[in-house]
Coordinates of N, CA and C in Angstrom, one line a residue:
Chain A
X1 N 115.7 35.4 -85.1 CA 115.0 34.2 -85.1 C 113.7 34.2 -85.8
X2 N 113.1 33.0 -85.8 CA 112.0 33.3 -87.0 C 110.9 33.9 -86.0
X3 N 109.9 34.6 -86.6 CA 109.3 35.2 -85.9 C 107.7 35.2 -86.6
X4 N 106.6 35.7 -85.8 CA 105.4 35.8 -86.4 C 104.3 36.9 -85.6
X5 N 104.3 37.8 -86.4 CA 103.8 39.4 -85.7 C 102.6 39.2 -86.1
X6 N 102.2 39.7 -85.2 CA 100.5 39.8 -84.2 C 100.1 41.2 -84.3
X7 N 99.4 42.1 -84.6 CA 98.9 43.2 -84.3 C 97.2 43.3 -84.6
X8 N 96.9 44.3 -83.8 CA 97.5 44.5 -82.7 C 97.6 44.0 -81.7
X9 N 98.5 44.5 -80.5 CA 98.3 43.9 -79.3 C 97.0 44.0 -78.5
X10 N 96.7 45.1 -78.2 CA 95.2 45.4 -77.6 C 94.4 45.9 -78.4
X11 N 93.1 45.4 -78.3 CA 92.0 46.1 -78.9 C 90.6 46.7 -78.6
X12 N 90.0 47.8 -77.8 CA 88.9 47.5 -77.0 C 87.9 47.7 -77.8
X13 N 86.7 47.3 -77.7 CA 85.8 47.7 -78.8 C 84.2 47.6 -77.9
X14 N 83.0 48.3 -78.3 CA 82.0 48.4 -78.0 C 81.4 47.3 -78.4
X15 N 80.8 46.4 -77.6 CA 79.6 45.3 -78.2 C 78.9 45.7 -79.4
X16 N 78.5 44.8 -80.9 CA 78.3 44.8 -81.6 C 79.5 45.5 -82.9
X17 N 80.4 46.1 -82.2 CA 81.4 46.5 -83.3 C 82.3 45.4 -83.9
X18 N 82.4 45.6 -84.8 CA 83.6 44.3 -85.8 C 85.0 44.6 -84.8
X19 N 85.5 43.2 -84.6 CA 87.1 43.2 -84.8 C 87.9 42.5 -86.1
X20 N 89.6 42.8 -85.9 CA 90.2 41.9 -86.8 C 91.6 42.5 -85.9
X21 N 91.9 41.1 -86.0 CA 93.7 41.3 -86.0 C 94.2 40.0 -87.0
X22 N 95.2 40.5 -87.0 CA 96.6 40.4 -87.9 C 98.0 39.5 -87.8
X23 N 97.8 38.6 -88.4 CA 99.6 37.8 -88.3 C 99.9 37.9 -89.6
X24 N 101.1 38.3 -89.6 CA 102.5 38.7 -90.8 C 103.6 37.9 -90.3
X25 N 103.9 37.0 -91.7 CA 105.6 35.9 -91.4 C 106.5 36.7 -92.7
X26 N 107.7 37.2 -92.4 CA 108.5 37.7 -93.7 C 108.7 36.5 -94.6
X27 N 108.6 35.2 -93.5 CA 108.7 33.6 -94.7 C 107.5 33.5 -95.3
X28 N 107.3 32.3 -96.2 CA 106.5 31.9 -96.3 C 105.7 30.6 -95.1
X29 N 104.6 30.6 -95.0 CA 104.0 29.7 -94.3 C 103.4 28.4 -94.8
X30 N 103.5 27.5 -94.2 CA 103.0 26.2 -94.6 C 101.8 26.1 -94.3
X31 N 101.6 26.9 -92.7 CA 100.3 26.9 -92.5 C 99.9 27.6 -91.0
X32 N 98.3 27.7 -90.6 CA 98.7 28.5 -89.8 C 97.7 28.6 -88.7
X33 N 97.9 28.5 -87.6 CA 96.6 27.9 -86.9 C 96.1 29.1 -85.9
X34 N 94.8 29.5 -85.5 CA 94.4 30.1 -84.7 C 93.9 29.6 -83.1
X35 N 94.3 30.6 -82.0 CA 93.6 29.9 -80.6 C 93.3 30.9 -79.9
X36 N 92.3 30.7 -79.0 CA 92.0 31.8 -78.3 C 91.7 31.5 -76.9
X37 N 92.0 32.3 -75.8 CA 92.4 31.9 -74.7 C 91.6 33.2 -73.7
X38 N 90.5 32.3 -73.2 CA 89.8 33.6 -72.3 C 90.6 33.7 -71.3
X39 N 90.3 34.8 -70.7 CA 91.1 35.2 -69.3 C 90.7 34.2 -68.1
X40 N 92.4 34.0 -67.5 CA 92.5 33.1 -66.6 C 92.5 31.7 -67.2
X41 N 92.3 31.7 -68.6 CA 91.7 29.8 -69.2 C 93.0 29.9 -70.1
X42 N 93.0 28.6 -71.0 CA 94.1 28.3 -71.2 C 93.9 28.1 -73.2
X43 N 94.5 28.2 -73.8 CA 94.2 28.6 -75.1 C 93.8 26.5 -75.6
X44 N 92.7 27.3 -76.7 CA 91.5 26.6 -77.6 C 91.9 26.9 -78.7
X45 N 92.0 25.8 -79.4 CA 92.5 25.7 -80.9 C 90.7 25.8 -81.5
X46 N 91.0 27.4 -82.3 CA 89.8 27.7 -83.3 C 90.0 26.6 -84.9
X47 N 90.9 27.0 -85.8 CA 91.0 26.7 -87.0 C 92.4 26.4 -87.2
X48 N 92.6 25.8 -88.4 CA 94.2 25.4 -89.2 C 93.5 26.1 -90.6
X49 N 94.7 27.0 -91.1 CA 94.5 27.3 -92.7 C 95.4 26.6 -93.5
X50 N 96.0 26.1 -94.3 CA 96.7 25.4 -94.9 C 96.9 26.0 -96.1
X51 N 95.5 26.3 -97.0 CA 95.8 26.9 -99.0 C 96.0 27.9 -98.7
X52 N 96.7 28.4 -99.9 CA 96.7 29.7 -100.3 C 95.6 30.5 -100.3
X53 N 95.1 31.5 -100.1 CA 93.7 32.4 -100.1 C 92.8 32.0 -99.4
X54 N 93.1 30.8 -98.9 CA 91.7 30.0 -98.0 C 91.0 30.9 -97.3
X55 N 89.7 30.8 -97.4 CA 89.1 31.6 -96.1 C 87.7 30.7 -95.6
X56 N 87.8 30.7 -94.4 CA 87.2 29.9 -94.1 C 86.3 30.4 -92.4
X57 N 84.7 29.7 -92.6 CA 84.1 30.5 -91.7 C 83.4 29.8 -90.1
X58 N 83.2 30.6 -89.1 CA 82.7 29.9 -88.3 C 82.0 30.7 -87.3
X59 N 80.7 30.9 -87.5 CA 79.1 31.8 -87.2 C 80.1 32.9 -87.7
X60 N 80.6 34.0 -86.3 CA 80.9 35.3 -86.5 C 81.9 35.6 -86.6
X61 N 83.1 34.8 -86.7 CA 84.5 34.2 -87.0 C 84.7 34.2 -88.8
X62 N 86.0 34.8 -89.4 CA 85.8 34.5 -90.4 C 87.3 34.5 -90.5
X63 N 88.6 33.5 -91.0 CA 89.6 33.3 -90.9 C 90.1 33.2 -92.6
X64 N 91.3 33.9 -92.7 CA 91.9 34.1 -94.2 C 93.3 33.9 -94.7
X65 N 93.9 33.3 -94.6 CA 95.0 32.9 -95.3 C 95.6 33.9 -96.5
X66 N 96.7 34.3 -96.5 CA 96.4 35.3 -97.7 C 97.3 34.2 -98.9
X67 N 97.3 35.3 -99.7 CA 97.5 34.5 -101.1 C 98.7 34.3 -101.5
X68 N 99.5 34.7 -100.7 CA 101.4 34.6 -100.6 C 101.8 33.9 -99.4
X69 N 100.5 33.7 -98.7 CA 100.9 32.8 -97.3 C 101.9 32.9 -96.5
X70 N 101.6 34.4 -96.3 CA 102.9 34.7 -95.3 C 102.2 36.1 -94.2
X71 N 100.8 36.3 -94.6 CA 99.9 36.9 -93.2 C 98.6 35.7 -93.5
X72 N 98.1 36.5 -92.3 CA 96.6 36.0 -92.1 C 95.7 36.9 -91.0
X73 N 94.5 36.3 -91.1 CA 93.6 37.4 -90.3 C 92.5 36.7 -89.7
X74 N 92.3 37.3 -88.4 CA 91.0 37.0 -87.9 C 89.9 37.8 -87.6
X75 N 88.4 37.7 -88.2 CA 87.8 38.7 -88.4 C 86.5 38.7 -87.2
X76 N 86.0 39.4 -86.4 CA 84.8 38.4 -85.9 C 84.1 39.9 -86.1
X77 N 82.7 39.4 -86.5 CA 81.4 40.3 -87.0 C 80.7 40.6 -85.5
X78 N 80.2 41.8 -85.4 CA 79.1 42.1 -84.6 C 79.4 41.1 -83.0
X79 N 80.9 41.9 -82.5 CA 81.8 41.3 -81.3 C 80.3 41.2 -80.2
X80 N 80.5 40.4 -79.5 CA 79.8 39.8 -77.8 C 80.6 39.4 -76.8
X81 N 80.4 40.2 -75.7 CA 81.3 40.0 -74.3 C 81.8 38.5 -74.3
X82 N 81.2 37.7 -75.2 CA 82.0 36.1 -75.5 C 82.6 36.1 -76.1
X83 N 83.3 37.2 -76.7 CA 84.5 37.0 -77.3 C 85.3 37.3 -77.0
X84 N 85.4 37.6 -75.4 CA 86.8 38.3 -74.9 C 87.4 37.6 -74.9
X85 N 88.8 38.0 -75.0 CA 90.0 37.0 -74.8 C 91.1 37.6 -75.2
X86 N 92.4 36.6 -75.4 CA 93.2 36.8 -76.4 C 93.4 35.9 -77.5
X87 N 93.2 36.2 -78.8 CA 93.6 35.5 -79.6 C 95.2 35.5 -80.0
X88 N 95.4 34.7 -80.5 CA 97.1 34.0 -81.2 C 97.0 33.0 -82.4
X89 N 97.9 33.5 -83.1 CA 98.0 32.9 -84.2 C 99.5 31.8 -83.9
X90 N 99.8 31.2 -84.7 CA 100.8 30.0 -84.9 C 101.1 29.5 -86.1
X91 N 102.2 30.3 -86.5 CA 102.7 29.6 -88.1 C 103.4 28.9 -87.9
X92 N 103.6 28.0 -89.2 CA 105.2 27.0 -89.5 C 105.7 27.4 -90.6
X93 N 106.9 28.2 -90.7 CA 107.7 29.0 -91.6 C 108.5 27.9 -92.1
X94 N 108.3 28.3 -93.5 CA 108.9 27.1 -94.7 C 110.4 26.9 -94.5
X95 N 110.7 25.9 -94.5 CA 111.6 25.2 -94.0 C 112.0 24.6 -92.8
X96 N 110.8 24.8 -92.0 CA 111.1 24.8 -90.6 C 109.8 23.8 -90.1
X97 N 110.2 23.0 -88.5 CA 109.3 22.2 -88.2 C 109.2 22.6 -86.7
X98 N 108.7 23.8 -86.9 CA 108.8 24.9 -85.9 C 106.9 25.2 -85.8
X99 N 106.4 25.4 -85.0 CA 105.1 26.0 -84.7 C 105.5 27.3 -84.0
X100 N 105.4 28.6 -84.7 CA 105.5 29.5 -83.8 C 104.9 30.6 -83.3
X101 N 104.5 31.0 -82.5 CA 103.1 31.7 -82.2 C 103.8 33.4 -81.9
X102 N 102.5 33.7 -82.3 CA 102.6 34.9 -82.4 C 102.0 35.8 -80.9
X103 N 102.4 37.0 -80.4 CA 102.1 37.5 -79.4 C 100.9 37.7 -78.7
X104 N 99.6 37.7 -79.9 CA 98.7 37.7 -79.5 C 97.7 39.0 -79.4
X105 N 96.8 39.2 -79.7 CA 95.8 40.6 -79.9 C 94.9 39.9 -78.6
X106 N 94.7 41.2 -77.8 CA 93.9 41.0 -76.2 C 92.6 41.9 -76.6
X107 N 91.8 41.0 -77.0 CA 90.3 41.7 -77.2 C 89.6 42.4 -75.9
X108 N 89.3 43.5 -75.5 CA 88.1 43.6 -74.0 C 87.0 44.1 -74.9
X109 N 85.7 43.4 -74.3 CA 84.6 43.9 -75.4 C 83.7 45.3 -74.2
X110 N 83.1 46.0 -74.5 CA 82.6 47.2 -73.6 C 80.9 46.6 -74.0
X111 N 80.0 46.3 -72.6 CA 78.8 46.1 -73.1 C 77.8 47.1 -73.6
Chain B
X1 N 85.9 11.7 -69.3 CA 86.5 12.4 -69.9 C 87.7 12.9 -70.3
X2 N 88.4 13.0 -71.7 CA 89.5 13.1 -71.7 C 90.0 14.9 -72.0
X3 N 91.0 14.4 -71.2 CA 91.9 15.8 -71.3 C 92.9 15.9 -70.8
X4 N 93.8 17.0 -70.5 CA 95.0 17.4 -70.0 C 94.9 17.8 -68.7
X5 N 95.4 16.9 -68.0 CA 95.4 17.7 -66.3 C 96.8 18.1 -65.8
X6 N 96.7 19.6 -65.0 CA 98.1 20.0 -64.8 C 97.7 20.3 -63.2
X7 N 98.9 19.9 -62.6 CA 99.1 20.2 -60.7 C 100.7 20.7 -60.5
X8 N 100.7 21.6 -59.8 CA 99.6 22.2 -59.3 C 98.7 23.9 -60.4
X9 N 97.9 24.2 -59.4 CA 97.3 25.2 -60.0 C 98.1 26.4 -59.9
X10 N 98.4 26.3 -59.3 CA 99.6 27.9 -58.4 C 100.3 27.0 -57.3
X11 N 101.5 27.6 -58.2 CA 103.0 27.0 -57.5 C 104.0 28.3 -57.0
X12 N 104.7 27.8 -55.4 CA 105.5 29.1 -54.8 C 107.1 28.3 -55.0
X13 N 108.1 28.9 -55.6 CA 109.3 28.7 -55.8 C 110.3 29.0 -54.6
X14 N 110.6 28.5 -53.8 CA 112.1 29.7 -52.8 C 113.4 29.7 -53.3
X15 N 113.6 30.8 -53.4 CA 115.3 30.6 -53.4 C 116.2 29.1 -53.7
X16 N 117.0 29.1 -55.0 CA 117.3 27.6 -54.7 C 117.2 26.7 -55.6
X17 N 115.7 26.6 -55.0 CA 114.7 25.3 -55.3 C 114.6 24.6 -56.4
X18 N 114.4 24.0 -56.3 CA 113.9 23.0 -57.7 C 112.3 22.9 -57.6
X19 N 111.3 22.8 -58.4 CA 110.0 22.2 -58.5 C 109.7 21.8 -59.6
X20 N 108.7 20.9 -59.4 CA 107.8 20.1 -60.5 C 107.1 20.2 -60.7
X21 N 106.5 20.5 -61.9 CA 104.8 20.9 -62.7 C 104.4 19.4 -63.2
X22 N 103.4 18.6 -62.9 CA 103.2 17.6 -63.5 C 102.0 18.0 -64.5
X23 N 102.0 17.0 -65.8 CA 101.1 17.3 -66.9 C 100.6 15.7 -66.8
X24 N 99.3 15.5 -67.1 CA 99.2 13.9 -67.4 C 98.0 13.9 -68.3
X25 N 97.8 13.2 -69.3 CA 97.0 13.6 -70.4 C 95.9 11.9 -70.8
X26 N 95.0 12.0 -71.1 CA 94.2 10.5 -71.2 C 93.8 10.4 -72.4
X27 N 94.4 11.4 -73.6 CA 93.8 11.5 -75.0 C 95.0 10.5 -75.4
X28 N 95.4 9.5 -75.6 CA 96.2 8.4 -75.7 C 97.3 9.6 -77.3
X29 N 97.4 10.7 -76.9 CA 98.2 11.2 -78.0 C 99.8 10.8 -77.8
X30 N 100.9 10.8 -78.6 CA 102.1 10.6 -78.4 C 103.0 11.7 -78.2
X31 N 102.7 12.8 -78.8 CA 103.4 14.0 -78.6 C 102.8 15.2 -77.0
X32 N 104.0 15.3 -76.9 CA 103.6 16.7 -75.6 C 104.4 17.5 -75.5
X33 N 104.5 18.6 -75.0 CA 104.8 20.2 -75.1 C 104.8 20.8 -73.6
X34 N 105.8 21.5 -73.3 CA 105.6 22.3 -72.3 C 106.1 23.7 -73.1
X35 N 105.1 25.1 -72.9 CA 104.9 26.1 -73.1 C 105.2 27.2 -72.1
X36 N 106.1 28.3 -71.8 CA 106.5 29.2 -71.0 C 105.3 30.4 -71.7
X37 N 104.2 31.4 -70.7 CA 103.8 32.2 -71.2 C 104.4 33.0 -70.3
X38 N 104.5 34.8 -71.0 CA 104.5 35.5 -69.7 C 103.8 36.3 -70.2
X39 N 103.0 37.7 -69.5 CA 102.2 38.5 -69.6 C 102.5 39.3 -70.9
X40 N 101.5 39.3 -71.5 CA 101.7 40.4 -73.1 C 103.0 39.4 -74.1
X41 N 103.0 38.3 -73.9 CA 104.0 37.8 -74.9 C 103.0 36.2 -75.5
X42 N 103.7 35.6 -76.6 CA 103.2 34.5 -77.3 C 103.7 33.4 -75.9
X43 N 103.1 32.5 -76.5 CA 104.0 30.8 -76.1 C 105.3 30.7 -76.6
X44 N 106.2 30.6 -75.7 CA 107.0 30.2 -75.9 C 107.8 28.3 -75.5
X45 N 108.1 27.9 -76.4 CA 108.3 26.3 -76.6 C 109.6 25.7 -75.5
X46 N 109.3 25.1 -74.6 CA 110.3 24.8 -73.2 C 111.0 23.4 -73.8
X47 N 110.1 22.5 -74.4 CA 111.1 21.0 -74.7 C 109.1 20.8 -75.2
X48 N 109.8 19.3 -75.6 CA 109.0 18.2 -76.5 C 109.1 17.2 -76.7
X49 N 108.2 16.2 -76.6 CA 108.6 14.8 -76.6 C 107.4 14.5 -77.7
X50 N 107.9 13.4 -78.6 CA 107.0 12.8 -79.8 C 107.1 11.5 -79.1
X51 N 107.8 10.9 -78.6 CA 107.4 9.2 -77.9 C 108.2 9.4 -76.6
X52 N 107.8 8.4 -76.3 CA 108.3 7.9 -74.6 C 109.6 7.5 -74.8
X53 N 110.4 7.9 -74.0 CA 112.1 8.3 -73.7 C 112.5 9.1 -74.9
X54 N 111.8 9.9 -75.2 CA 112.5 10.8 -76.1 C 111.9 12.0 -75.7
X55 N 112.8 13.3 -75.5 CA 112.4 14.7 -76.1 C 113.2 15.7 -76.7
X56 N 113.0 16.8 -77.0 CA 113.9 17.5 -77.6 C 113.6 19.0 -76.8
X57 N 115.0 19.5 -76.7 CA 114.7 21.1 -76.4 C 114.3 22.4 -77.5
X58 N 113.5 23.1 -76.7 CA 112.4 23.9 -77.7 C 113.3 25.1 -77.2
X59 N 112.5 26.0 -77.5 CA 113.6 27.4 -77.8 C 114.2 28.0 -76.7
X60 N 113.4 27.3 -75.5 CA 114.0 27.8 -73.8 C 114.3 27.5 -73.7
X61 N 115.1 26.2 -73.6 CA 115.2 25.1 -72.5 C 115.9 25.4 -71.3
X62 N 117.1 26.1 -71.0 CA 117.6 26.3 -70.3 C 117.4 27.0 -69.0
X63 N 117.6 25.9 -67.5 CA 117.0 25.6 -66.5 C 116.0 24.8 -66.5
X64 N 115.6 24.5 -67.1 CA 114.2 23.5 -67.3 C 114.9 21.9 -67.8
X65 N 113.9 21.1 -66.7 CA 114.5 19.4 -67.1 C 112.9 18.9 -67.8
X66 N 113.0 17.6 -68.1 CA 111.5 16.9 -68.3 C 112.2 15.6 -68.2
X67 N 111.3 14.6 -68.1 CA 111.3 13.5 -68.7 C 110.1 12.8 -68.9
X68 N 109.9 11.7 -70.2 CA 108.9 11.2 -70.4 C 109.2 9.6 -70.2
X69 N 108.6 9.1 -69.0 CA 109.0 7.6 -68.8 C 107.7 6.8 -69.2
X70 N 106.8 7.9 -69.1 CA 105.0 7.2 -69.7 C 104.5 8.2 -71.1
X71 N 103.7 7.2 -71.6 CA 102.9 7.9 -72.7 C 102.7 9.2 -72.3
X72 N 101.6 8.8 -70.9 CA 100.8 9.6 -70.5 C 101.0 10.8 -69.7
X73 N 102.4 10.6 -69.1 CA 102.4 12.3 -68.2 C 104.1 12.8 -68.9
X74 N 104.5 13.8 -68.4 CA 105.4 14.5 -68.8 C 105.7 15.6 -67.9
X75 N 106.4 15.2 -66.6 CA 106.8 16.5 -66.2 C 107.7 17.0 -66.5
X76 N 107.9 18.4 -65.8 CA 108.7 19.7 -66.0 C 109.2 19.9 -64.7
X77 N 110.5 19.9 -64.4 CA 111.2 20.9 -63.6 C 112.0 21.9 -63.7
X78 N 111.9 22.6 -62.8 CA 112.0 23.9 -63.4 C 113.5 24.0 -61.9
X79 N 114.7 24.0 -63.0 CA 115.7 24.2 -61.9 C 115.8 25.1 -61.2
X80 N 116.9 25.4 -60.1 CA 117.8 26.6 -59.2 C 118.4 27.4 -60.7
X81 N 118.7 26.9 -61.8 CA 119.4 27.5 -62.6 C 118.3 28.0 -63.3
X82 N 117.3 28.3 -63.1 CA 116.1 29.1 -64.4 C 116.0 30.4 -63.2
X83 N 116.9 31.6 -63.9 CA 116.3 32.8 -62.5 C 115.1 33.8 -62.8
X84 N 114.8 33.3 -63.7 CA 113.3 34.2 -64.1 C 112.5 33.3 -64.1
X85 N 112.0 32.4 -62.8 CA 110.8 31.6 -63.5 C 109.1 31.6 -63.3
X86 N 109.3 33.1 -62.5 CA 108.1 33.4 -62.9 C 107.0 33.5 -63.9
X87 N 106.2 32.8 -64.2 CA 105.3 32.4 -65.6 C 104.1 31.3 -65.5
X88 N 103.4 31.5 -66.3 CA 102.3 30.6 -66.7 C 103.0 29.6 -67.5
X89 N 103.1 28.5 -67.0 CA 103.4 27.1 -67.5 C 101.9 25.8 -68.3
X90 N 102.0 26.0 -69.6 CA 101.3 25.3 -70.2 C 101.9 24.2 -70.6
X91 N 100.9 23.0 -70.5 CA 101.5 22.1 -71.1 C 99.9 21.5 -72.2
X92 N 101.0 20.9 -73.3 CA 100.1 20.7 -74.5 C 100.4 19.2 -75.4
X93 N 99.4 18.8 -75.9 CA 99.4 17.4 -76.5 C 99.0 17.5 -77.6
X94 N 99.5 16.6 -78.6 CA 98.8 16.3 -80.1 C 98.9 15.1 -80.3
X95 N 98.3 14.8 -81.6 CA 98.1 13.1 -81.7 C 99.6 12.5 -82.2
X96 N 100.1 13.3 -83.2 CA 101.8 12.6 -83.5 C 102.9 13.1 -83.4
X97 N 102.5 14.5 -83.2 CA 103.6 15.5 -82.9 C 104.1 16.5 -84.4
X98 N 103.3 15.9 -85.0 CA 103.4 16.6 -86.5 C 103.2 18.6 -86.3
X99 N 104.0 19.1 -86.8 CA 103.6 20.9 -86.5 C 102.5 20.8 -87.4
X100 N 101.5 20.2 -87.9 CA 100.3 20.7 -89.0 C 99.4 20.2 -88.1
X101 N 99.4 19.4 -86.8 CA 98.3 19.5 -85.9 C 97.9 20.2 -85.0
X102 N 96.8 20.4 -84.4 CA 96.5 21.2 -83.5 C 96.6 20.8 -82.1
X103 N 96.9 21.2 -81.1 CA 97.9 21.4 -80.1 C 96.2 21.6 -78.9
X104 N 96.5 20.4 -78.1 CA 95.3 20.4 -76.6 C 96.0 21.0 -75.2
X105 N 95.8 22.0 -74.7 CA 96.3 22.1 -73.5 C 95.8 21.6 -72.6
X106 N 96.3 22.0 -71.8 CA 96.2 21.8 -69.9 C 95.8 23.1 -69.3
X107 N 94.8 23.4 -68.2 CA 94.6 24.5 -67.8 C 95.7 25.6 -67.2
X108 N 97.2 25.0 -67.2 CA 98.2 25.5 -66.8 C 98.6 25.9 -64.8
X109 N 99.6 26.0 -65.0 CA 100.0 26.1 -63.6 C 100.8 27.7 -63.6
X110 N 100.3 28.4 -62.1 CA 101.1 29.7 -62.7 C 102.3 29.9 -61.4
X111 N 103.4 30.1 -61.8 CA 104.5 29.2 -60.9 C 105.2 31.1 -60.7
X112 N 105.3 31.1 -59.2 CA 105.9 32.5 -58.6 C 107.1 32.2 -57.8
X113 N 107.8 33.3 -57.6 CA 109.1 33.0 -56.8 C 108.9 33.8 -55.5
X114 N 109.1 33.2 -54.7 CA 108.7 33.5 -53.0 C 110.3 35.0 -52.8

């Protein structure tokens, strides 16, 4: 079935270190949306990418579309215990009017 | 204020049973969504409605009923025939139901089997 891979799953990191995780579609994507969902809460739509290469930013958040549109990335600079959560991504694979989300990378930040 | 409200918050299932997760939303959107989470996995898509008396089944459906008789609410039941239905039940709204919009949840309900 169509699918959309997330990695990684867990990631722990020390306050002020960078994160990034990862969604890969073997299709191509029409487009592709980010959410993140703190613990216990219920997922918040961050961004939609749409172009090719797009990259697009938000304070310490920086979101990429790649240029075959068929991964993407989420980057956050100099992590803060506000950024715990899990992020998920959500493609729509070409030909399809499908949104489908991907598993999800579980950030814990260490203060 | 507008948003998604879901009841209950934590729901107990017995043997059997049938229950219902209600969603009711005030963002006057036309499309809604009920989402199956379970621990360490994505959303997965339960049914869908783009207008009133219509939905369609999403990639679960099975055990699960809905119906949409109002804009505004959309429940979910969750039959005797769903034997796994332990999960976080989200329910979600967009303005047309188009997949290139972004998707408003509900704080969700987390539904256990006694």
């Amino acid at each position: 079935g169509q699918q959309v891979m997330q990695i990684p799953q867990y990631q722990h990191v020390q306050e002020g270190e960078d994160f990034t995780t990862y969604c890969n579609s073997s299709t191509t994507l029409s487009n592709i949306q980010w959410y993140k969902q703190r613990p216990g809460g219920h997922p918040v739509f961050l961004i939609q990418l749409v172009k090719s290469g797009e990259v697009k930013k938000q304070k310490r958040l920086t979101f990429q579309f790649g240029e075959a549109k068929k991964n993407s990335s989420l980057h956050i600079t100099a992590t803060q215990t506000t950024d715990v959560g899990t992020y998920f991504c959500a493609g729509v694979q070409g030909g399809s009017e499908k949104l489908v989300f991907g598993k999800g990378t579980k950030l814990t930040v260490n203060p | 204020d507008g948003g998604i409200t879901q009841s209950p918050k934590y729901l107990f299932r017995k043997e059997g049973q049938n229950v219902t997760l209600s969603c009711e939303q005030n963002l006057n959107h036309d499309a809604m969504y009920w989402y199956r989470q379970d621990p360490g996995q994505g959303l997965r898509l339960i049914y869908y409605s783009q207008i009133v008396n219509d939905f369609q089944k999403g990639d679960i459906a099975e055990g699960y009923s809905v119906s949409r008789e109002k804009k505004e609410s959309f429940p979910l039941t969750v039959t005797s025939a769903q034997k796994n239905p332990t999960a976080f039940y989200l329910c979600a709204s967009s303005i047309a139901g188009t997949v290139h919009e972004k998707l408003f949840f509900g704080s969700g309900t987390q539904l256990s089997v006694l």
